Amino acid sequence: MKGGFSYGAPMVYGGPGRYVQGPGELSRQGRFLSWLGCSAYVLFDQGTEDRLCKQIVDGFLGEDLSEPFFKIYDGPCSEISDVDLQGVANAVFSNERNMANEQAKVTKQKLVQLMCEA
């Protein structure tokens, strides 16, 4: 478990435990969400992404969090759609972990090579 996020049982919703609203709060939301872990999956409706994406990314990067994954979703709000979106999010996060593991292997190989050359 890292930062309150268990990869075995992904969190469907996580929030700061309070309602936060006001001018500029989207660009500061990383401080409220940093306890969730390394990544976030953000759903937008059509048209919202253009207006809010930069603020959200800035809020995450300001707290040294990974840039969130974004998806446009204009579908219904139902249990079936929740399950479908959870499957997409699981695939995204699984791919991210695999890429991180591959990068760690490459880094280890480079370190071993440098040690052998020294």
CSV table of C-alpha atoms in Angstrom, one decimal:
chain,number,residue,atom,x,y,z
A,1,MET,CA,0.0,0.0,0.0
A,2,LYS,CA,1.4,3.4,-1.0
A,3,GLY,CA,-0.1,6.7,0.2
A,4,GLY,CA,-3.4,5.1,1.2
A,5,PHE,CA,-3.9,3.4,-2.2
A,6,SER,CA,-3.9,-0.4,-2.3
A,7,TYR,CA,-3.3,-1.8,-5.8
A,8,GLY,CA,-5.1,-5.0,-4.8
A,9,ALA,CA,-8.3,-3.1,-4.1
A,10,PRO,CA,-8.4,0.2,-6.0
A,11,MET,CA,-10.1,3.1,-4.3
A,12,VAL,CA,-13.2,4.1,-6.4
A,13,TYR,CA,-13.5,7.5,-4.7
A,14,GLY,CA,-11.1,9.4,-2.5
A,15,GLY,CA,-11.5,12.9,-1.3
A,16,PRO,CA,-10.1,15.3,1.3
A,17,GLY,CA,-12.9,14.5,3.8
A,18,ARG,CA,-14.4,17.9,3.3
A,19,TYR,CA,-15.9,20.0,0.6
A,20,VAL,CA,-13.4,22.5,-0.9
A,21,GLN,CA,-14.6,25.3,-3.1
A,22,GLY,CA,-13.3,28.8,-4.1
A,23,PRO,CA,-11.2,30.8,-6.5
A,24,GLY,CA,-8.1,28.9,-7.4
A,25,GLU,CA,-8.8,25.7,-5.5
A,26,LEU,CA,-8.5,23.4,-8.5
A,27,SER,CA,-4.9,24.5,-8.9
A,28,ARG,CA,-4.3,23.7,-5.2
A,29,GLN,CA,-6.1,20.4,-5.0
A,30,GLY,CA,-2.9,18.4,-5.1
A,31,ARG,CA,-2.3,19.2,-1.4
A,32,PHE,CA,-5.7,17.6,-0.5
A,33,LEU,CA,-5.2,14.6,-2.7
A,34,SER,CA,-1.6,13.8,-2.2
A,35,TRP,CA,-2.4,11.1,0.4
A,36,LEU,CA,-4.2,9.0,-2.2
A,37,GLY,CA,-1.0,7.8,-3.8
A,38,CYS,CA,1.0,8.2,-7.0
A,39,SER,CA,-1.7,8.7,-9.6
A,40,ALA,CA,-5.2,9.9,-10.2
A,41,TYR,CA,-7.8,9.2,-12.9
A,42,VAL,CA,-9.9,12.3,-13.7
A,43,LEU,CA,-13.2,12.1,-15.6
A,44,PHE,CA,-14.4,15.2,-17.5
A,45,ASP,CA,-17.5,15.8,-19.5
A,46,GLN,CA,-17.1,17.2,-23.0
A,47,GLY,CA,-15.9,20.8,-22.9
A,48,THR,CA,-14.7,20.8,-19.3
A,49,GLU,CA,-11.3,19.4,-20.0
A,50,ASP,CA,-10.2,22.5,-22.1
A,51,ARG,CA,-11.1,24.8,-19.2
A,52,LEU,CA,-9.8,22.9,-16.2
A,53,CYS,CA,-7.0,20.5,-17.3
A,54,LYS,CA,-4.1,22.9,-16.9
A,55,GLN,CA,-5.3,23.9,-13.4
A,56,ILE,CA,-5.6,20.3,-12.3
A,57,VAL,CA,-2.2,19.3,-13.8
A,58,ASP,CA,-0.5,22.3,-12.1
A,59,GLY,CA,-2.1,21.3,-8.8
A,60,PHE,CA,-0.7,17.8,-9.0
A,61,LEU,CA,2.8,18.8,-10.2
A,62,GLY,CA,3.0,21.4,-7.5
A,63,GLU,CA,2.8,18.6,-4.9
A,64,ASP,CA,5.3,16.3,-6.8
A,65,LEU,CA,2.5,14.0,-7.9
A,66,SER,CA,2.3,12.3,-11.2
A,67,GLU,CA,0.3,14.0,-13.9
A,68,PRO,CA,-3.2,12.6,-13.7
A,69,PHE,CA,-4.8,10.5,-16.4
A,70,PHE,CA,-7.7,12.2,-18.1
A,71,LYS,CA,-10.8,10.7,-19.8
A,72,ILE,CA,-13.7,12.4,-21.4
A,73,TYR,CA,-16.9,10.7,-20.4
A,74,ASP,CA,-20.4,11.8,-21.4
A,75,GLY,CA,-22.1,8.6,-20.6
A,76,PRO,CA,-24.7,7.7,-18.0
A,77,CYS,CA,-24.0,7.7,-14.3
A,78,SER,CA,-24.9,4.1,-13.4
A,79,GLU,CA,-23.5,1.1,-11.7
A,80,ILE,CA,-22.7,-0.5,-15.1
A,81,SER,CA,-20.8,2.5,-16.3
A,82,ASP,CA,-18.9,2.7,-12.9
A,83,VAL,CA,-17.7,-0.9,-13.4
A,84,ASP,CA,-16.6,-0.2,-17.0
A,85,LEU,CA,-14.7,3.0,-15.9
A,86,GLN,CA,-13.1,1.1,-13.0
A,87,GLY,CA,-11.9,-1.5,-15.5
A,88,VAL,CA,-10.3,1.2,-17.7
A,89,ALA,CA,-8.7,2.8,-14.6
A,90,ASN,CA,-7.3,-0.5,-13.4
A,91,ALA,CA,-5.8,-1.1,-16.9
A,92,VAL,CA,-4.2,2.4,-16.9
A,93,PHE,CA,-2.7,1.9,-13.4
A,94,SER,CA,-1.5,-1.6,-14.2
A,95,ASN,CA,0.2,-0.3,-17.3
A,96,GLU,CA,1.8,2.5,-15.2
A,97,ARG,CA,3.2,0.0,-12.7
A,98,ASN,CA,4.5,-2.2,-15.5
A,99,MET,CA,6.3,0.8,-17.1
A,100,ALA,CA,7.8,1.8,-13.7
A,101,ASN,CA,9.0,-1.8,-13.1
A,102,GLU,CA,10.6,-1.9,-16.6
A,103,GLN,CA,12.3,1.5,-15.9
A,104,ALA,CA,13.7,0.1,-12.6
A,105,LYS,CA,15.1,-2.9,-14.5
A,106,VAL,CA,16.8,-0.6,-17.0
A,107,THR,CA,18.2,1.6,-14.3
A,108,LYS,CA,19.6,-1.5,-12.4
A,109,GLN,CA,21.2,-2.8,-15.5
A,110,LYS,CA,22.9,0.5,-16.2
A,111,LEU,CA,24.2,0.7,-12.6
A,112,VAL,CA,25.6,-2.9,-12.8
A,113,GLN,CA,27.3,-1.9,-16.1
A,114,LEU,CA,28.8,1.2,-14.6
A,115,MET,CA,30.1,-0.8,-11.6
A,116,CYS,CA,31.7,-3.4,-13.9
A,117,GLU,CA,33.4,-0.6,-15.9
A,118,ALA,CA,34.8,1.1,-12.8
